[in-house]
Tab-separated table of C-alpha atoms and ligand atoms in Angstrom:
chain	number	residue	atom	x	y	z
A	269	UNK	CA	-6.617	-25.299	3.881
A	270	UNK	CA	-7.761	-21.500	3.296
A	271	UNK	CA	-9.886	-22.061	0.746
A	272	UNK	CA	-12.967	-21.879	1.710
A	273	UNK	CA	-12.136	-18.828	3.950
A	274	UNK	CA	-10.871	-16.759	1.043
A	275	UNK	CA	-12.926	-18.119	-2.098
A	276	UNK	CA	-16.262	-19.183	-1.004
A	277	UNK	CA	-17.644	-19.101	-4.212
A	278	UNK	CA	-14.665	-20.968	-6.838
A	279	UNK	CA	-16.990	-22.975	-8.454
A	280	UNK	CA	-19.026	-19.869	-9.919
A	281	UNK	CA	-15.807	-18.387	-11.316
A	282	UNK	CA	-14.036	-18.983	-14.923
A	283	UNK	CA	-13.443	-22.644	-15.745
A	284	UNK	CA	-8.945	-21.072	-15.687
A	285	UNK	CA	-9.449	-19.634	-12.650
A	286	UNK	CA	-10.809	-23.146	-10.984
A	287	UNK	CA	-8.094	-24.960	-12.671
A	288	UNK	CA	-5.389	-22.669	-10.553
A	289	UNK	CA	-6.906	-22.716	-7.588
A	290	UNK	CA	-7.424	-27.090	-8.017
A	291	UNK	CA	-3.486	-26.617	-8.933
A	292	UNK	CA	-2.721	-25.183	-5.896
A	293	UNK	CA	-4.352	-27.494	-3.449
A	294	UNK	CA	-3.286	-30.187	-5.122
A	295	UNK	CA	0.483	-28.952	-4.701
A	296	UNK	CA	0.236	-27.572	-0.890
A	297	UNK	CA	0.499	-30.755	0.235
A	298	UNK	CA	3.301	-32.360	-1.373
A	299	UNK	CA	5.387	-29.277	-0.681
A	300	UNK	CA	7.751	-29.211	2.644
A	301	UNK	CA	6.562	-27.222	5.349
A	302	UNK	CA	7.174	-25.880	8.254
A	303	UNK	CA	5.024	-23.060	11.347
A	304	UNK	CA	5.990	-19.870	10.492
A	305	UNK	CA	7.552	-17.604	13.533
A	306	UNK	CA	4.391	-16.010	14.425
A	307	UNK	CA	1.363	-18.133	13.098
A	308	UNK	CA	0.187	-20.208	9.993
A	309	UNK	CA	2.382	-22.424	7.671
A	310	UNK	CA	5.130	-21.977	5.521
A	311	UNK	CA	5.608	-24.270	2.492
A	312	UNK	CA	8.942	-24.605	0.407
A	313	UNK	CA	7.887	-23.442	-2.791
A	314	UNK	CA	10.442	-23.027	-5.456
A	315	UNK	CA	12.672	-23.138	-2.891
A	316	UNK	CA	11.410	-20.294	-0.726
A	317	UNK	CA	9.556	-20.595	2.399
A	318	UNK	CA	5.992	-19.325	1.513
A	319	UNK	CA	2.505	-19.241	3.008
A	320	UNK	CA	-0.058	-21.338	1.287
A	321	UNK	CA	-2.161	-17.976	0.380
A	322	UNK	CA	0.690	-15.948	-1.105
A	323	UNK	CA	1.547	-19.219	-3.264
A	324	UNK	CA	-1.642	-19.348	-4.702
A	325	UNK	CA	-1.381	-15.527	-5.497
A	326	UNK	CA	1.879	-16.092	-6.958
A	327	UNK	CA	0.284	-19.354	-9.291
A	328	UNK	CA	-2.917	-16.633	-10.371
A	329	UNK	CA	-0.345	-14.558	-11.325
A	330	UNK	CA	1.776	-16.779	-13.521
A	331	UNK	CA	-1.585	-18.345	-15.031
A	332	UNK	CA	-3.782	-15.385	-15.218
A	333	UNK	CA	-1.907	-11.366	-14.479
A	334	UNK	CA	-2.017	-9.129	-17.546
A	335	UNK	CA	0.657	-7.281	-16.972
A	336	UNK	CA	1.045	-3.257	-18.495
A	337	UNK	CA	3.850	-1.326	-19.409
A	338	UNK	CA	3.262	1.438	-17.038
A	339	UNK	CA	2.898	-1.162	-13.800
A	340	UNK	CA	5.292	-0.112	-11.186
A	341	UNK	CA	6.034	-3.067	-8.355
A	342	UNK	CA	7.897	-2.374	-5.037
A	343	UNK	CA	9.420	-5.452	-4.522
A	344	UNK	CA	11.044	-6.275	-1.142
A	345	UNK	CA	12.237	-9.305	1.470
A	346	UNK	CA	10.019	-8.436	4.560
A	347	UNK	CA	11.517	-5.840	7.086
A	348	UNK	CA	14.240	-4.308	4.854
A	349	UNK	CA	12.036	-1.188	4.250
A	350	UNK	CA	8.664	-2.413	2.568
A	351	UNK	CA	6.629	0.522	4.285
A	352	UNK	CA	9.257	3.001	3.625
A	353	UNK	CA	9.752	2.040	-0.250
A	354	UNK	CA	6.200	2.333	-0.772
A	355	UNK	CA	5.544	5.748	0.400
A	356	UNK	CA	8.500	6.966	-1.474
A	357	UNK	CA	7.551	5.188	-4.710
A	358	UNK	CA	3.580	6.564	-4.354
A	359	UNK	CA	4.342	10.282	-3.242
A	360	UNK	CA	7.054	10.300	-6.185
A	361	UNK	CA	4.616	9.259	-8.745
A	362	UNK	CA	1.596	10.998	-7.605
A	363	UNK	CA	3.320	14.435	-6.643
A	364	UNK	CA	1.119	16.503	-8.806
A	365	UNK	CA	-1.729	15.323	-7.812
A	366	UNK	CA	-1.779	15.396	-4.022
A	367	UNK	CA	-0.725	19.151	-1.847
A	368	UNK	CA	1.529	17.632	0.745
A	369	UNK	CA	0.350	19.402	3.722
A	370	UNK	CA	-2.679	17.063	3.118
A	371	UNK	CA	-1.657	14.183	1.457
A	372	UNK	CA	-3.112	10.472	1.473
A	373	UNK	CA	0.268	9.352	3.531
A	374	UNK	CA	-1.086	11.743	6.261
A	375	UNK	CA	-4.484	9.692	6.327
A	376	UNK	CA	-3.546	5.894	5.463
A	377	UNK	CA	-0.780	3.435	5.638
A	378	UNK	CA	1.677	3.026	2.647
A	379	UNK	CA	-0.287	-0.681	2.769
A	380	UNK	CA	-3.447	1.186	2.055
A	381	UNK	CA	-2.121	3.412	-0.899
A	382	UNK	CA	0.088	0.368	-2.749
A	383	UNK	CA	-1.767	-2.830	-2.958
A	384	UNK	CA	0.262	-6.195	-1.699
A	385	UNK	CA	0.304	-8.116	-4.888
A	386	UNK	CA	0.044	-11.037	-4.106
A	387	UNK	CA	-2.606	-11.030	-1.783
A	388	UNK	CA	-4.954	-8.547	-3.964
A	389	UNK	CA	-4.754	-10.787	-7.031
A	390	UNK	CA	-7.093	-13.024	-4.468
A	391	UNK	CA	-9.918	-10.293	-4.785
A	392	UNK	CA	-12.891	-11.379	-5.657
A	393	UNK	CA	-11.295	-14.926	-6.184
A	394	UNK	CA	-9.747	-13.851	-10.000
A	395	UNK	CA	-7.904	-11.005	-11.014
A	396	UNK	CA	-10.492	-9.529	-11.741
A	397	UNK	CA	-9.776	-6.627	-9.422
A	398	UNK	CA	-6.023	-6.119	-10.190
A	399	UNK	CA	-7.172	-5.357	-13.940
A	400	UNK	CA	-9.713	-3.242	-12.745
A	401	UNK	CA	-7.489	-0.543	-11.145
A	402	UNK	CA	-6.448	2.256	-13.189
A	403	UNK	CA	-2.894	2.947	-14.999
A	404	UNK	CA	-0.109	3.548	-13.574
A	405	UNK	CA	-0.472	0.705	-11.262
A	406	UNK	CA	1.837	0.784	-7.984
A	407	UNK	CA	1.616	-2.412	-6.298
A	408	UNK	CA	3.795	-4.082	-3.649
A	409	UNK	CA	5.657	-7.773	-3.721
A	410	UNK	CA	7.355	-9.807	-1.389
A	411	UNK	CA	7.830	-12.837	-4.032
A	412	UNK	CA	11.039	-13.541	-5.141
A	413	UNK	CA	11.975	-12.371	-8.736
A	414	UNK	CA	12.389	-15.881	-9.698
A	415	UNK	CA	8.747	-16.549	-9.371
A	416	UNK	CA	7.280	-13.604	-11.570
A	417	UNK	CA	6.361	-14.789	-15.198
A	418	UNK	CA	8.430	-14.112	-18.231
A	419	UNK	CA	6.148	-12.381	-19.366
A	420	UNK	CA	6.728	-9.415	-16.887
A	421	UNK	CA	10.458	-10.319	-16.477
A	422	UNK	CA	11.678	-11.120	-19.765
A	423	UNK	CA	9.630	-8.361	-21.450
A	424	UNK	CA	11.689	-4.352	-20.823
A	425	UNK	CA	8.373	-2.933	-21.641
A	426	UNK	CA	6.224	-5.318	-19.522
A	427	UNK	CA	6.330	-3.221	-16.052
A	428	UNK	CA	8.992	-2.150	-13.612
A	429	UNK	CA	10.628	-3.563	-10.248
A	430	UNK	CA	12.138	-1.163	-7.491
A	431	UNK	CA	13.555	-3.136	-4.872
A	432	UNK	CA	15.485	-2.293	-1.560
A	433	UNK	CA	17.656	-4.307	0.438
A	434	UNK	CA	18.985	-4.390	4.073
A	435	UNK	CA	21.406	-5.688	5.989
A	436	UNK	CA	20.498	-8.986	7.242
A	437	UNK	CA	21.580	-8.406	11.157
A	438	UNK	CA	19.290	-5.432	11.136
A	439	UNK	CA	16.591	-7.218	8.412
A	440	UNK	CA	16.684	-10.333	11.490
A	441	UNK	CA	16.304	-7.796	14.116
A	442	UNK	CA	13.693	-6.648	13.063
A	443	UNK	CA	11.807	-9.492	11.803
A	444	UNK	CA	11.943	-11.122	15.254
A	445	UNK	CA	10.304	-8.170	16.725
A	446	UNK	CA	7.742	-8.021	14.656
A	447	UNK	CA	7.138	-11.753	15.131
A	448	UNK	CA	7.326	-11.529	18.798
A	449	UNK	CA	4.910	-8.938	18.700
A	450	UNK	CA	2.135	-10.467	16.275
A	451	UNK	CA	2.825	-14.057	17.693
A	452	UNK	CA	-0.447	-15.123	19.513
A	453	UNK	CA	-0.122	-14.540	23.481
A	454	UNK	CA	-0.981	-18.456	23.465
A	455	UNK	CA	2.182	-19.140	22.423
A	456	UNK	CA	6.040	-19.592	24.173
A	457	UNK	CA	7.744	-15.852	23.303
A	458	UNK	CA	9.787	-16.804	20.362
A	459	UNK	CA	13.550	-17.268	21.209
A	460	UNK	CA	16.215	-14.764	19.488
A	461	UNK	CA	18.812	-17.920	19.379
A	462	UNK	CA	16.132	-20.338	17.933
A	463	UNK	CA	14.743	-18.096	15.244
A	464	UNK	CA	18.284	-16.972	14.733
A	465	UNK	CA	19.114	-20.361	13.530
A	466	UNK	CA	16.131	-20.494	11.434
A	467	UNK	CA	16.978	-17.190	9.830
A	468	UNK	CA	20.501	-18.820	9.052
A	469	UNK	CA	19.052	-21.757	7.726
A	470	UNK	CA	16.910	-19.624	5.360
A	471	UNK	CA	13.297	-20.600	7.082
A	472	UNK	CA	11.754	-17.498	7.167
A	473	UNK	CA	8.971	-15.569	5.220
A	474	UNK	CA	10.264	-15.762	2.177
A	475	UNK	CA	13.098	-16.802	2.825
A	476	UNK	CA	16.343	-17.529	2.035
A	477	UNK	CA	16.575	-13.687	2.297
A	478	UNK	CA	19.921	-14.391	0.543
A	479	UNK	CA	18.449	-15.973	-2.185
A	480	UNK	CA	15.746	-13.544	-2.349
A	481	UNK	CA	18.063	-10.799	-2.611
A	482	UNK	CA	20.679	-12.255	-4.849
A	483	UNK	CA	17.562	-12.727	-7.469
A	484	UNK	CA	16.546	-9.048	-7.667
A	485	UNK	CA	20.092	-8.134	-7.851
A	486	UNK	CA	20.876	-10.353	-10.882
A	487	UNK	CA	18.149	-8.773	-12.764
A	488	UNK	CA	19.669	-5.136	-11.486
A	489	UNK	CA	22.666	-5.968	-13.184
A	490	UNK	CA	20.999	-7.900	-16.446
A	491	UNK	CA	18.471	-5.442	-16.628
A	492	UNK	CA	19.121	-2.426	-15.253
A	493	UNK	CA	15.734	-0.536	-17.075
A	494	UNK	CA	13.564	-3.237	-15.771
A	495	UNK	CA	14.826	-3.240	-11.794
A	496	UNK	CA	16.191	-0.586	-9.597
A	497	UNK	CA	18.180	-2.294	-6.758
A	498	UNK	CA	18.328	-0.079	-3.519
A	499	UNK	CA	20.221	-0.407	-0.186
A	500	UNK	CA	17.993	0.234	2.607
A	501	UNK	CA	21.073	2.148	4.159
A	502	UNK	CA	22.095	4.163	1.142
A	503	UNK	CA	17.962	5.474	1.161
A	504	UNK	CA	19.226	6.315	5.139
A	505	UNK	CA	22.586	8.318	3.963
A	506	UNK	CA	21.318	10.230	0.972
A	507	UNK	CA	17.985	10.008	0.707
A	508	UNK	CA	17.325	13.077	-1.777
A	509	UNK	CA	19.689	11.273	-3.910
A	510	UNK	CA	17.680	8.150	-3.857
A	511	UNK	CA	14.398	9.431	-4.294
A	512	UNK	CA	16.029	11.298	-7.409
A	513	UNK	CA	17.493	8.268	-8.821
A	514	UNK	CA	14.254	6.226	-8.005
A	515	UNK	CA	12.039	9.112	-10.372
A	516	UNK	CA	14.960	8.997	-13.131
A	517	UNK	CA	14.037	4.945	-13.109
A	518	UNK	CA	10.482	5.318	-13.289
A	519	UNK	CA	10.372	7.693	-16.511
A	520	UNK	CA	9.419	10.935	-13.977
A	521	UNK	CA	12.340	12.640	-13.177
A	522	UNK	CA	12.085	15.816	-11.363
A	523	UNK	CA	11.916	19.581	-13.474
A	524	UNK	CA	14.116	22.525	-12.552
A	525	UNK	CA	10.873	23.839	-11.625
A	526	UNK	CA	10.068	20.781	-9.031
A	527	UNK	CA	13.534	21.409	-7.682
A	528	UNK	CA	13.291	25.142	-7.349
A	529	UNK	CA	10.331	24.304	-5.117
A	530	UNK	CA	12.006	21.390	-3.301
A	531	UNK	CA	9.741	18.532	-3.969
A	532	UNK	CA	12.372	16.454	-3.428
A	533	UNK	CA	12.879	17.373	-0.174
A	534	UNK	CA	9.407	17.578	1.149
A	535	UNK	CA	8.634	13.851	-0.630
A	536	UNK	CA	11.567	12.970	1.788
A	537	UNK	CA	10.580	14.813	4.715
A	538	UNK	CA	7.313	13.240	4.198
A	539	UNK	CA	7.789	9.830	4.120
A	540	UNK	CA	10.569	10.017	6.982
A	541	UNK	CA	10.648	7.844	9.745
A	542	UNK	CA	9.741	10.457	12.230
A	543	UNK	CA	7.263	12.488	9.915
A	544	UNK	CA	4.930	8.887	9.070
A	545	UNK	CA	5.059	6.941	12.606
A	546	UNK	CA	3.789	10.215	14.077
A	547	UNK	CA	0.872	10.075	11.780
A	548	UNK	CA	-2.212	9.525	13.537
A	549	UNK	CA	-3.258	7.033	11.379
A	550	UNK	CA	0.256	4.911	12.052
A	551	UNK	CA	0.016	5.279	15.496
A	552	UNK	CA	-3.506	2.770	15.214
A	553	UNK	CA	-2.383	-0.249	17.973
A	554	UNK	CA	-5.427	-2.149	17.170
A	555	UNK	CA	-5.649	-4.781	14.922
A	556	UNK	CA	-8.698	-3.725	12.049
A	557	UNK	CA	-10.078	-4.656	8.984
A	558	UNK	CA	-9.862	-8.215	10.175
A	559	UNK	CA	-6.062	-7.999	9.775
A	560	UNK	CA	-3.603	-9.119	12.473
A	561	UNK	CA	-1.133	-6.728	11.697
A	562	UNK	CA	-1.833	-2.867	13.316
A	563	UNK	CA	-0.311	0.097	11.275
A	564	UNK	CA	2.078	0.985	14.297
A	565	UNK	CA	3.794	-2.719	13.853
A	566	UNK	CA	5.340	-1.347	10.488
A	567	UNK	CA	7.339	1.466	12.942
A	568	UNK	CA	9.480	0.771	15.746
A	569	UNK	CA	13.379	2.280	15.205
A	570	UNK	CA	14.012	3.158	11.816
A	571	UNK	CA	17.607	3.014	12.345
A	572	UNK	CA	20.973	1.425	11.185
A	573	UNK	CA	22.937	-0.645	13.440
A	574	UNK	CA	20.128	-1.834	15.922
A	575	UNK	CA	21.511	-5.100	15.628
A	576	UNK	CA	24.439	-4.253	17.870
A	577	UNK	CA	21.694	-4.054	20.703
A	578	UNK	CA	20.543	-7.646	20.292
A	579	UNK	CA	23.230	-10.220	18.629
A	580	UNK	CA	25.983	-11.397	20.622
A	581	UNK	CA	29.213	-11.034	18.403
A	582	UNK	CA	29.520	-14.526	17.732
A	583	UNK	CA	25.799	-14.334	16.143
A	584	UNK	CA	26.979	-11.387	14.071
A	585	UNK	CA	30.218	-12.868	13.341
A	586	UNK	CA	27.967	-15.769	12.040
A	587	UNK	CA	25.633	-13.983	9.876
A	588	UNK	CA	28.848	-12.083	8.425
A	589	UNK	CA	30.107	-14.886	6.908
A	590	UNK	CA	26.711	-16.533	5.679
A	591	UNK	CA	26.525	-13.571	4.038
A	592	UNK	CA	30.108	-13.370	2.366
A	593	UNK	CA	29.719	-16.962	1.405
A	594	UNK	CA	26.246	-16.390	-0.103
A	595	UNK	CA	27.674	-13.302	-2.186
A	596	UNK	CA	30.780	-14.446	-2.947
A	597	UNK	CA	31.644	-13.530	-6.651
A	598	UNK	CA	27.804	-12.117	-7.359
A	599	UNK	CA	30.204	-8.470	-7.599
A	600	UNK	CA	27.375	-7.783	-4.408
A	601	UNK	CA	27.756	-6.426	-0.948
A	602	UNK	CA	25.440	-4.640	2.222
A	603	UNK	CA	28.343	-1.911	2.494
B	743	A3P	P1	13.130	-1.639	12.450
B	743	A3P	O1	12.375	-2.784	13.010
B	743	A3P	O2	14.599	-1.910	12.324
B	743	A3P	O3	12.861	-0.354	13.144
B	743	A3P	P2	8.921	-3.251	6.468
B	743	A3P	O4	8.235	-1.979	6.130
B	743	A3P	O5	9.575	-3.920	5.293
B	743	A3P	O6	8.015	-4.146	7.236
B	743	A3P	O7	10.149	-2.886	7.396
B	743	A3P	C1	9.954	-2.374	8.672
B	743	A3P	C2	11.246	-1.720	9.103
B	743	A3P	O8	11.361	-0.455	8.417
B	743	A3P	C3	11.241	-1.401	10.577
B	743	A3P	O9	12.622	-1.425	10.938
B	743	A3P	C4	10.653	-0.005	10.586
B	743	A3P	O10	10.905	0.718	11.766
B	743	A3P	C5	11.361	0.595	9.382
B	743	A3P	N1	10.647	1.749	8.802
B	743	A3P	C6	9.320	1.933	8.667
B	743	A3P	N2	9.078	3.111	8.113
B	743	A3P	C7	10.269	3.707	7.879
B	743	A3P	C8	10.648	4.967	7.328
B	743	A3P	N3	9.753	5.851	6.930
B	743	A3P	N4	11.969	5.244	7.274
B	743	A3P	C9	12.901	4.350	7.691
B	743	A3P	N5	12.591	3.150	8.221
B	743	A3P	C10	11.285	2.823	8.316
C-alpha cells in the first residue's frame, strides 16, 4: 500500500519503529474495507472506517507517542467544526504572544498552525518530529477516543482533549460537499441518496460519527478535567461564552485585565466565519504542498440548518431517529 510513498527509508529507522510499521501491513489486509467517498480506501479498524495512513498513525501512537502534561488535542469527527475549533483553541492559548491585527490566522490555515496528529506522527517515518516540537503542544485528531492509549486517556495529567460536535444532518451536508468537491473529475458525481445511506450505515471517514461522538462524550462525563465536549451550535449561539469556558478548561482563563480589553471578543471576531474565509490565505483554490485539499474547501456556509436545503424530510426524519436510537439513555442530545 502507501508505504513506500510515505517511508522510503523504514529499514534505516529504530528496530520499534519497523516492528509498527510490519504490524500495520500485516493488519491492512485482513481488515474490511471499503472506497472512501472521494478517493483512497477505508478499512474497519476497531470498528471505525479509517484510511490505511491514519491507522498506522494511530498504531505509532499507541506503540511509540510520549505524551506531556501540557499537550492540548482538538479532537473532532470531520466537518463538525475541525477548522473552526482549531483557530479558537491556538489564538486562546497563544494570545500574548501574537497582536491580532497581524496574527498567524491572518497568514495560514488553522491546518498550518495545529498539526493533524495523526498524520504528523508519520514525519520523518518515527515520532521523532512530534517530540521535537516545543511545549504546549496543540495538535489536531480525528481518531476516535477509543483508540488513544491509556496512557493519555487514563492518566488526568497526561494531556487534554477539546472536542466539538455537530448535528449530523448539517455534519452529512457538509461532508458530501466536500466530497463532491475533492472527488476526482474521473469519477460519477457522488449521489446525496447513496452516500446518505452510507452515512446511515456509519461508512464514512471515521465513521460511525455516532460512535465517534458517543466516545468523546463518555469521557466528558467520566472525566470532565481531561475532555471538554462542545456543540458546534452552542460555539454558533454564544460564542464568547465558549471561548471562555474553553480557556477555564485549558488552565488559561482570561484576567479582568484581558476582559477590560476584550480579548475575548476579538479571539472571536477573529476566528469567525466571515473574518477567516475572507483571509487571503483561505481564499487559496489551488491544491499545494502536494495536498489535495485547498484552504478554501475548509469554508463554504458556516451556518446552522443548511440541511433543510438538501434532505428531503423523510431523509431527515431518518437521520432523527438514528440519532435518538444511537443516544438513547447516554443522558446526550444535538439540542
Ligand atoms: P459547512 O459545510 O456546513 O459550511 P471542518 O473544519 O471540520 O472540516 O468543518 C467544516 C465546516 O465548518 C464547514 O461547514 C465550514 O464552512 C465550517 N466552518 C469553517 N470555518 C468556520 C468558522 N470559522 N466558523 C464557523 N464555521 C466554520
Amino acid at each position: 500500500m502507501e508505504t513506500s510513498k510515505y517511508f522510503p527509508s523504514v529499514e534505516t529507522l529504530d528496530e520499534g519503529y519497523q516492528k509498527t510499521f510490519k504490524n500495520c501491513d500485516e493488519l491492512l489486509p485482513t481488515l474490511p474495507q471499503t472506497k472512501g467517498w472521494w478517493f483512497g480506501q477505508l478499512f474497519q479498524y476497531h470498528g471505525f472506517w479509517i484510511s490505511g495512513f491514519c491507522i498506522r498513525g494511530s498504531m505509532l501512537n499507541h506503540d511509540h507517542f510520549k505524551p506531556r502534561s501540557t499537550d492540548i488535542v482538538v479532537a473532532t469527527s470531520p466537518k463538525c467544526g475541525t477548522t473552526w475549533l482549531r483557530a479558537l483553541v491556538f489564538s486562546i492559548i497563544n494570545r500574548a504572544s501574537f497582536d491580532f491585527s497581524d496574527h498567524p490566522l491572518r497568514k495560514a490555515n488553522p491546518q498550518d498552525l495545529v498539526p493533524f496528529f495523526e498524520k504528523i506522527i508519520h514525519k520523518d517515518g518515527s515520532t521523532s518530529f512530534v517530540d521535537g516540537i516545543p511545549s504546549p503542544r496543540l495538535l489536531s485528531t480525528h481518531l476516535p477516543y477509543s483508540l488513544f492509549p491509556t496512557r493519555m486517556t487514563d492518566d488526568t495529567s497526561a494531556c487534554r482533549f477539546v472536542y466539538i460536535s455537530r448535528d449530523p444532518k448539517d455534519v452529512f451536508v457538509s461532508k458530501w460537499h466536500f466530497a463532491s468537491k475533492l472527488r476526482p473529475k474521473e469519477l460519477p458525481p457522488l449521489s446525496l441518496e447513496e452516500t446518505f445511506d452510507l452515512f446511515c450505515k456509519g461508512v464514512s471517514h471515521y465513521g460511525p460519527f455516532w460512535d465517534h461522538v458517543l466516545g468523546y462524550w463518555k469521557a466528558s462525563v467520566e472525566s470532565p478535567k481531561k475532555v471538554l465536549f462542545l456543540k458546534y451550535e452552542d460555539v454558533k449561539k454564544e460564542p464568547l461564552g465558549c471561548v471562555r469556558k474553553v480557556a477555564e478548561f485549558l488552565g488559561v482563563p482570561f484576567t479582568p485585565e484581558e476582559e477590560n480589553k476584550e480579548i475575548v471578543e476579538q479571539i472571536v471576531k477573529l476566528c469567525s466565519f466571515e473574518s477567516m474565509s475572507n483571509q487571503d490565505v483561505n481564499k487559496l483554490d489551488k491544491r499545494y504542498q502536494q495536498r489535495p485539499v485547498s484552504n478554501s474547501d475548509f469554508f463554504r456556509k458556516g451556518e446552522v440548518g443548511d440541511w433543510v436545503n438538501h434532505l428531503s424530510p423523510q431523509m431527515a426524519e431518518k437521520l432523527d431517529q438514528i440519532t435518538e436510537e444511537k443516544l438513547q439513555d447516554t443522558g446526550f442530545n444535538f439540542h
